[in-house]
Every structure is written in C-alpha cells, then in structure tokens.
Amino acid sequence: MALSQPKVTIIIPVYNAGPSINRCIESILAQTNKSFHVLLINDGSSDDSLERIQQAEKDNPILFTALTQNNQGVCATRHRGIQESNTEYIMFVDNDDYLDPDYVDVLLSNIERNNSDLVISGYRRTTEKKVLFEVHAPDNAYTPYKITAPWAKIYRRDLLLKEEVRFLETNLGEDILFSLAAYKHARSIQCVDYIGYNWYSNSCSVSNTKQQGLKAECNPQILLNSLNDLYPIKSERPALFVYFIVRYVVWYLLFSGRTATRTRFTQVADSLFVWLDKNGYRLNFHFYSNEISTESLSNRVAVSTLYGLSRFHLIPLFARLYCKGQPTRKRTGR
C-alpha cells in the first residue's frame, strides 16, 4: 500500500515508447517499497504512448500522474519533472527500461541510512532474450565516473535545485554534464554494489544511431566545453575527472568512428586531441594504475593506446586500419 506522503518521485520521459512503456510500468508496480510517485511525461509522442500512460494513471492514480506536452526533448522533460516533484528524493527511469522489484527499496534505504546526497548503483544491459553485460558500482572514487547516466541513482532533490544541476541541451552527452555536476556539488556520494536497473538495448533508439559515423551535427566539443566549465581552474580538477575527459574523447572516437571514413575520423580526432592539449587535459594514469583498476582492462588499454598514437601523430594510420566508412562517390553527368 502506498504511503500518503511518498519519499521519491520517479521521473519517466515518454516518447513513442509503444508497448515498452507497459513493461516499465509493470516493473514499477512490482516494487516492494511503494513510497514513491511516478511522473509519466509524454513528450509529444506520435504513437499511442499518451493513451498508455493515461491508462496507468486511471488504474493507479495514487502511484502515477500522466502529463503531456509538445515535443521539447528529453532534457526539458526531465527538468519539468524535477520542478513538478515535491518529494525529498528523485529517480530517473527511461521509458524502454525496467526495474528489479527491490530497486526502490535498496536505493531509498541506502540514501536515508547514510544521509547521502546521491546514491549510485550498478545496472545491466539487456535484450529481450539475454543479459549483454553488467556494470557494478563498487564503493570507490572511480565508480561515479564509470556510471554517468542519470538512472541507476537516487538524488536528494534539494541538491539538484540548490546547485541548479541541469541536463545539457544538446544532442550528445546531455546526461554526462548532469551527472558530473551532481558529483561536484554533492556533499556525500555513496556507491552500492547492487544491480537492479535494466537498461534495455533498443537498436532503433535515437541514442544508438545519432552518434554513428562522427556526424557533423554531433559536436562533442559542446559537451567538453561545458564539462571544462565545471573546473575552469586547472589545479582544482580532480585527477579522475581529468582521466574521464581523456577517456570520453577516446570512447567517442572508437564508438562513433568505426563507421566513419578515414578522413573524417582523422579530422575529428585531430580536433579533439588539440582541444585536450589546449585545455590542459593529458592522460594522467597508466592503464595498470590502481586508481582506475575497476575500469575494464580493455577500456584502459584502448585509452592508453589511442592517446599514445595521437602523441606520435599516428592517428591517420590507425584510421586506415579501423574505419569502415566509405567516401561518398560523386555522380558525374553524361
């Protein structure tokens, strides 16, 4: 039975979710601790998502509120959820994802027990048929930089409002600025080695397609400049923050650059490594350093290797071996 004064607001932006929102809602209904209220915010969907969330509200008005708006994007939708909430704590869930039954209980009990501003947990990447991988959240200094999505966490609402922690209104990395700003301002962060959030792998999702090929409309320097503004004074930057910035550049190039042309990869890589040098970011940990030991070995080696190749001006050679994109052939008239 739900409490009259819930402790947590769960914010779910909904955009063309279709049947997946039903699975998300069912996982929330199965929670063992129901001291929460859910804001289902339809962001101008063109399918039947609005009808689905309105039905959820009709069936369980104590637990669910369905809101709707013209399409504004996920950032504005989450910001609206924060403003509309009136509980001590906030969680975010994406409309494709779903929760284990004890998820709310574990995170809520931890943030209350330890009087933290923020609790970070692990997550698993899933498909309809299997678990692709799991990311754990051991209680160490590197874990927050390993888990930068807004979900798999619980936040003290006052932290977000007082420090004006906001998502970045861009098409690349909007979550990362929010998370790292929250980390900077949080008085106390707790990492819990528990996995109860299921990040569903949807091959048709915008996030899985918009970054491919190093598209010109996806400019990572917008995010990097915003992150740099968090610590404009070089001497005040946490060492793990510096490592994260370098790691993000490498991750973006490898993830998005696989389907790019060799020329495009080289151009973008050169511009990003110049940005790192200009702003004073250099790889500050060897891949075997204890400070990043909970990072996967493959990630650590990838960061060290690509960064090293950039220092020896070998990115064009790497691009020849790595990139699969083909130049667009110009048609010639007869």
Short mmCIF file of C-alpha atoms in Angstrom, two decimals:
data_model
loop_
_atom_site.label_atom_id
_atom_site.label_comp_id
_atom_site.label_asym_id
_atom_site.label_seq_id
_atom_site.Cartn_x
_atom_site.Cartn_y
_atom_site.Cartn_z
CA MET A 1 0.00 0.00 0.00
CA ALA A 2 1.38 3.38 -0.99
CA LEU A 3 2.18 5.94 1.69
CA SER A 4 0.19 9.18 1.71
CA GLN A 5 3.45 11.15 1.61
CA PRO A 6 5.81 9.44 -0.83
CA LYS A 7 9.53 9.91 -0.39
CA VAL A 8 10.62 9.54 -4.01
CA THR A 9 9.48 10.96 -7.35
CA ILE A 10 10.29 8.71 -10.30
CA ILE A 11 10.56 10.80 -13.47
CA ILE A 12 9.95 8.98 -16.76
CA PRO A 13 10.12 10.93 -20.05
CA VAL A 14 7.93 9.13 -22.59
CA TYR A 15 8.42 9.47 -26.33
CA ASN A 16 6.99 6.96 -28.82
CA ALA A 17 7.56 4.20 -26.29
CA GLY A 18 4.82 1.87 -27.56
CA PRO A 19 4.42 -1.40 -25.62
CA SER A 20 7.78 -0.97 -23.85
CA ILE A 21 6.25 1.60 -21.50
CA ASN A 22 3.89 -1.11 -20.25
CA ARG A 23 6.84 -3.28 -19.21
CA CYS A 24 8.40 -0.28 -17.48
CA ILE A 25 5.15 0.47 -15.62
CA GLU A 26 4.66 -3.17 -14.63
CA SER A 27 8.16 -3.26 -13.12
CA ILE A 28 7.32 -0.18 -11.07
CA LEU A 29 4.06 -1.71 -9.86
CA ALA A 30 6.07 -4.74 -8.70
CA GLN A 31 8.25 -2.67 -6.35
CA THR A 32 8.36 -3.98 -2.79
CA ASN A 33 8.65 -0.43 -1.43
CA LYS A 34 5.95 1.86 -2.81
CA SER A 35 6.92 5.09 -1.07
CA PHE A 36 7.09 6.88 -4.42
CA HIS A 37 5.07 8.73 -7.01
CA VAL A 38 5.70 8.44 -10.74
CA LEU A 39 5.56 11.31 -13.22
CA LEU A 40 4.97 9.89 -16.70
CA ILE A 41 5.62 12.83 -19.03
CA ASN A 42 4.59 12.39 -22.65
CA ASP A 43 6.91 14.46 -24.83
CA GLY A 44 4.81 14.89 -27.96
CA SER A 45 4.63 11.22 -28.94
CA SER A 46 3.05 10.37 -32.29
CA ASP A 47 2.08 6.82 -31.27
CA ASP A 48 -0.26 5.62 -28.52
CA SER A 49 2.14 6.37 -25.64
CA LEU A 50 -0.13 9.07 -24.20
CA GLU A 51 -3.08 6.70 -24.05
CA ARG A 52 -0.94 4.05 -22.35
CA ILE A 53 0.29 6.36 -19.59
CA GLN A 54 -3.18 7.84 -19.09
CA GLN A 55 -4.45 4.32 -18.55
CA ALA A 56 -1.74 3.75 -15.96
CA GLU A 57 -2.88 6.87 -14.11
CA LYS A 58 -6.51 5.78 -14.34
CA ASP A 59 -5.69 2.34 -12.94
CA ASN A 60 -3.36 3.61 -10.17
CA PRO A 61 -3.89 7.33 -9.50
CA ILE A 62 -2.04 7.13 -6.20
CA LEU A 63 1.15 5.98 -7.87
CA PHE A 64 1.02 7.59 -11.31
CA THR A 65 0.46 11.02 -12.81
CA ALA A 66 0.36 11.34 -16.60
CA LEU A 67 1.44 14.67 -18.05
CA THR A 68 1.74 15.72 -21.67
CA GLN A 69 3.44 18.47 -23.64
CA ASN A 70 4.53 19.37 -27.15
CA ASN A 71 7.84 17.77 -28.09
CA GLN A 72 10.65 19.52 -26.20
CA GLY A 73 13.26 16.78 -25.89
CA VAL A 74 14.37 14.60 -23.02
CA CYS A 75 16.33 17.35 -21.22
CA ALA A 76 13.40 19.75 -20.93
CA THR A 77 11.14 16.84 -19.97
CA ARG A 78 13.38 15.78 -17.11
CA HIS A 79 13.72 19.40 -15.98
CA ARG A 80 9.94 19.65 -15.87
CA GLY A 81 9.81 16.50 -13.78
CA ILE A 82 12.24 17.93 -11.25
CA GLN A 83 10.18 21.12 -10.96
CA GLU A 84 6.86 19.24 -10.70
CA SER A 85 8.13 16.87 -8.00
CA ASN A 86 7.56 17.60 -4.32
CA THR A 87 9.39 14.74 -2.63
CA GLU A 88 12.73 14.62 -0.82
CA TYR A 89 14.30 12.31 -3.40
CA ILE A 90 14.28 11.87 -7.17
CA MET A 91 14.94 8.97 -9.52
CA PHE A 92 15.03 8.82 -13.32
CA VAL A 93 13.91 5.90 -15.48
CA ASP A 94 13.93 5.74 -19.28
CA ASN A 95 10.74 4.52 -20.93
CA ASP A 96 12.39 1.45 -22.53
CA ASP A 97 13.92 0.27 -19.26
CA TYR A 98 12.64 -1.66 -16.27
CA LEU A 99 13.46 -2.26 -12.61
CA ASP A 100 14.03 -5.23 -10.35
CA PRO A 101 11.36 -5.46 -7.60
CA ASP A 102 13.69 -4.30 -4.79
CA TYR A 103 15.25 -1.39 -6.73
CA VAL A 104 13.45 1.49 -4.98
CA ASP A 105 13.81 -0.14 -1.58
CA VAL A 106 17.58 -0.69 -1.87
CA LEU A 107 18.41 2.80 -3.12
CA LEU A 108 16.00 4.60 -0.80
CA SER A 109 17.15 2.72 2.28
CA ASN A 110 20.79 3.48 1.47
CA ILE A 111 20.34 7.21 0.93
CA GLU A 112 18.30 7.51 4.15
CA ARG A 113 20.59 5.34 6.25
CA ASN A 114 23.72 7.25 5.25
CA ASN A 115 22.18 10.72 4.86
CA SER A 116 23.78 10.96 1.41
CA ASP A 117 23.02 13.46 -1.33
CA LEU A 118 23.39 10.82 -4.02
CA VAL A 119 23.50 7.03 -4.24
CA ILE A 120 24.86 5.24 -7.31
CA SER A 121 24.09 1.62 -8.12
CA GLY A 122 25.03 -0.74 -10.93
CA TYR A 123 23.00 -1.78 -13.95
CA ARG A 124 22.67 -4.50 -16.55
CA ARG A 125 22.36 -4.15 -20.32
CA THR A 126 19.57 -6.41 -21.58
CA THR A 127 17.74 -7.53 -24.69
CA GLU A 128 14.50 -9.48 -24.95
CA LYS A 129 16.45 -12.72 -24.66
CA LYS A 130 19.56 -12.19 -22.57
CA VAL A 131 21.78 -10.00 -20.44
CA LEU A 132 24.55 -8.50 -22.56
CA PHE A 133 26.70 -7.28 -19.67
CA GLU A 134 26.59 -5.92 -16.14
CA VAL A 135 28.27 -2.84 -14.68
CA HIS A 136 28.89 -2.96 -10.94
CA ALA A 137 29.20 0.00 -8.60
CA PRO A 138 31.87 -0.80 -6.00
CA ASP A 139 32.33 1.85 -3.34
CA ASN A 140 35.40 3.64 -4.68
CA ALA A 141 36.29 7.02 -6.15
CA TYR A 142 36.23 5.90 -9.79
CA THR A 143 32.72 4.41 -9.85
CA PRO A 144 30.90 7.75 -10.32
CA TYR A 145 32.94 8.38 -13.49
CA LYS A 146 32.08 4.90 -14.74
CA ILE A 147 28.31 5.37 -14.37
CA THR A 148 27.28 8.73 -15.84
CA ALA A 149 23.69 8.05 -16.93
CA PRO A 150 21.06 9.74 -14.73
CA TRP A 151 19.37 6.44 -13.91
CA ALA A 152 20.58 3.71 -11.53
CA LYS A 153 20.78 6.51 -8.97
CA ILE A 154 18.74 8.32 -6.35
CA TYR A 155 19.24 12.05 -5.74
CA ARG A 156 18.35 14.42 -2.97
CA ARG A 157 16.05 16.90 -4.73
CA ASP A 158 17.47 19.90 -2.87
CA LEU A 159 20.91 19.16 -4.33
CA LEU A 160 19.58 19.45 -7.88
CA LEU A 161 17.61 22.63 -7.19
CA LYS A 162 20.09 24.46 -4.99
CA GLU A 163 23.06 23.82 -7.27
CA GLU A 164 20.99 24.20 -10.45
CA VAL A 165 22.15 20.85 -11.77
CA ARG A 166 20.84 20.64 -15.33
CA PHE A 167 20.99 18.46 -18.39
CA LEU A 168 22.86 19.83 -21.39
CA GLU A 169 20.55 20.94 -24.19
CA THR A 170 22.47 19.22 -26.98
CA ASN A 171 22.25 16.03 -28.97
CA LEU A 172 25.33 14.41 -27.48
CA GLY A 173 26.20 13.67 -23.87
CA GLU A 174 23.34 15.57 -22.19
CA ASP A 175 23.39 13.08 -19.30
CA ILE A 176 27.10 13.40 -18.62
CA LEU A 177 27.09 17.07 -17.67
CA PHE A 178 24.16 16.48 -15.31
CA SER A 179 25.89 13.60 -13.55
CA LEU A 180 29.31 15.23 -13.21
CA ALA A 181 27.77 18.47 -11.97
CA ALA A 182 25.84 16.49 -9.36
CA TYR A 183 29.05 14.70 -8.34
CA LYS A 184 30.87 18.01 -7.95
CA HIS A 185 28.24 19.57 -5.71
CA ALA A 186 27.16 16.53 -3.69
CA ARG A 187 28.19 16.66 -0.05
CA SER A 188 28.19 12.88 0.18
CA ILE A 189 28.10 10.20 -2.55
CA GLN A 190 27.58 6.52 -1.83
CA CYS A 191 28.19 3.71 -4.31
CA VAL A 192 26.26 0.49 -3.75
CA ASP A 193 27.39 -2.73 -5.42
CA TYR A 194 23.83 -3.70 -6.26
CA ILE A 195 22.25 -4.17 -9.69
CA GLY A 196 18.52 -3.55 -10.09
CA TYR A 197 18.27 -1.28 -13.14
CA ASN A 198 17.79 -2.91 -16.55
CA TRP A 199 18.97 -0.78 -19.48
CA TYR A 200 17.16 -2.20 -22.47
CA SER A 201 19.09 -2.42 -25.74
CA ASN A 202 16.89 -0.94 -28.46
CA SER A 203 18.71 -0.98 -31.79
CA CYS A 204 16.25 1.57 -33.19
CA SER A 205 16.72 4.14 -30.45
CA VAL A 206 18.00 7.60 -31.31
CA SER A 207 20.95 7.26 -28.95
CA ASN A 208 22.14 4.15 -30.80
CA THR A 209 22.07 5.80 -34.23
CA LYS A 210 22.75 9.53 -33.90
CA GLN A 211 26.40 9.13 -32.89
CA GLN A 212 27.41 6.69 -35.60
CA GLY A 213 29.86 7.89 -38.25
CA LEU A 214 31.10 11.04 -36.46
CA LYS A 215 28.23 13.07 -37.87
CA ALA A 216 28.81 16.81 -38.14
CA GLU A 217 25.61 17.57 -36.21
CA CYS A 218 27.01 15.73 -33.17
CA ASN A 219 29.71 18.00 -31.81
CA PRO A 220 31.40 16.56 -28.69
CA GLN A 221 33.19 19.85 -28.05
CA ILE A 222 29.89 21.36 -26.87
CA LEU A 223 29.87 18.81 -24.06
CA LEU A 224 33.60 19.10 -23.43
CA ASN A 225 33.39 22.88 -23.11
CA SER A 226 30.54 22.55 -20.61
CA LEU A 227 32.44 19.98 -18.59
CA ASN A 228 35.52 22.18 -18.64
CA ASP A 229 33.42 24.99 -17.17
CA LEU A 230 32.83 22.84 -14.08
CA TYR A 231 36.54 23.15 -13.23
CA PRO A 232 37.91 26.17 -15.14
CA ILE A 233 40.98 26.31 -12.88
CA LYS A 234 43.31 23.51 -13.90
CA SER A 235 44.80 22.98 -10.44
CA GLU A 236 41.33 22.33 -8.95
CA ARG A 237 40.42 19.49 -11.30
CA PRO A 238 40.16 16.07 -9.65
CA ALA A 239 42.61 13.63 -11.21
CA LEU A 240 39.82 11.20 -12.05
CA PHE A 241 37.88 14.00 -13.76
CA VAL A 242 40.90 14.65 -15.98
CA TYR A 243 41.15 10.95 -16.81
CA PHE A 244 37.43 10.85 -17.56
CA ILE A 245 37.71 13.69 -20.10
CA VAL A 246 40.51 11.90 -21.97
CA ARG A 247 38.61 8.62 -21.74
CA TYR A 248 35.46 10.23 -23.14
CA VAL A 249 37.34 11.54 -26.18
CA VAL A 250 38.75 8.07 -26.87
CA TRP A 251 35.39 6.39 -26.29
CA TYR A 252 33.62 8.79 -28.66
CA LEU A 253 36.17 8.27 -31.42
CA LEU A 254 36.09 4.49 -31.12
CA PHE A 255 32.31 4.17 -30.72
CA SER A 256 31.26 6.67 -33.34
CA GLY A 257 34.28 6.46 -35.61
CA ARG A 258 34.08 2.82 -36.59
CA THR A 259 31.61 3.62 -39.39
CA ALA A 260 33.25 6.92 -40.33
CA THR A 261 35.57 7.46 -43.26
CA ARG A 262 39.30 7.54 -42.60
CA THR A 263 39.41 11.22 -43.49
CA ARG A 264 36.53 12.14 -41.17
CA PHE A 265 38.00 10.11 -38.30
CA THR A 266 41.37 11.81 -38.66
CA GLN A 267 39.83 15.28 -38.83
CA VAL A 268 37.68 14.78 -35.73
CA ALA A 269 40.45 13.04 -33.78
CA ASP A 270 42.91 15.83 -34.55
CA SER A 271 40.44 18.50 -33.41
CA LEU A 272 39.63 16.66 -30.17
CA PHE A 273 43.23 15.98 -29.21
CA VAL A 274 44.06 19.62 -29.94
CA TRP A 275 41.18 20.55 -27.61
CA LEU A 276 42.64 18.34 -24.88
CA ASP A 277 46.08 19.93 -25.22
CA LYS A 278 44.70 23.47 -25.36
CA ASN A 279 42.68 22.98 -22.18
CA GLY A 280 45.34 21.12 -20.23
CA TYR A 281 43.99 17.56 -20.28
CA ARG A 282 46.62 14.84 -20.51
CA LEU A 283 46.43 11.17 -19.73
CA ASN A 284 47.42 11.07 -16.08
CA PHE A 285 47.11 7.34 -15.27
CA HIS A 286 48.81 4.32 -16.78
CA PHE A 287 46.43 1.53 -17.74
CA TYR A 288 47.66 -0.52 -14.76
CA SER A 289 47.10 2.25 -12.17
CA ASN A 290 45.20 1.27 -9.02
CA GLU A 291 43.10 4.43 -9.22
CA ILE A 292 41.27 3.05 -12.29
CA SER A 293 41.58 -0.65 -11.51
CA THR A 294 37.80 -1.17 -11.58
CA GLU A 295 37.71 0.02 -15.18
CA SER A 296 37.76 -2.89 -17.62
CA LEU A 297 41.21 -3.79 -18.89
CA SER A 298 40.07 -3.39 -22.50
CA ASN A 299 38.92 0.17 -21.83
CA ARG A 300 42.14 1.08 -20.05
CA VAL A 301 44.27 -0.32 -22.87
CA ALA A 302 42.12 1.45 -25.50
CA VAL A 303 42.54 4.81 -23.77
CA SER A 304 46.29 4.41 -23.39
CA THR A 305 46.75 3.15 -26.95
CA LEU A 306 44.76 5.78 -28.83
CA TYR A 307 46.12 8.58 -26.68
CA GLY A 308 49.65 7.33 -27.32
CA LEU A 309 49.03 7.11 -31.05
CA SER A 310 47.89 10.72 -31.04
CA ARG A 311 51.11 11.84 -29.35
CA PHE A 312 53.14 10.15 -32.11
CA HIS A 313 50.89 11.51 -34.89
CA LEU A 314 49.81 8.00 -35.90
CA ILE A 315 46.05 8.58 -35.97
CA PRO A 316 45.88 8.50 -39.82
CA LEU A 317 47.50 5.06 -39.82
CA PHE A 318 45.10 3.85 -37.13
CA ALA A 319 42.15 5.20 -39.13
CA ARG A 320 43.23 3.21 -42.19
CA LEU A 321 43.00 0.00 -40.17
CA TYR A 322 39.98 0.82 -38.02
CA CYS A 323 37.44 2.80 -40.05
CA LYS A 324 34.87 1.03 -42.23
CA GLY A 325 33.12 4.06 -43.74
CA GLN A 326 33.41 4.67 -47.46
CA PRO A 327 33.65 8.12 -49.05
CA THR A 328 30.54 9.25 -50.86
CA ARG A 329 31.05 8.96 -54.59
CA LYS A 330 30.05 11.99 -56.59
CA ARG A 331 27.85 11.30 -59.56
CA THR A 332 29.11 12.60 -62.83
CA GLY A 333 26.80 13.70 -65.62
CA ARG A 334 26.99 12.25 -69.08
#
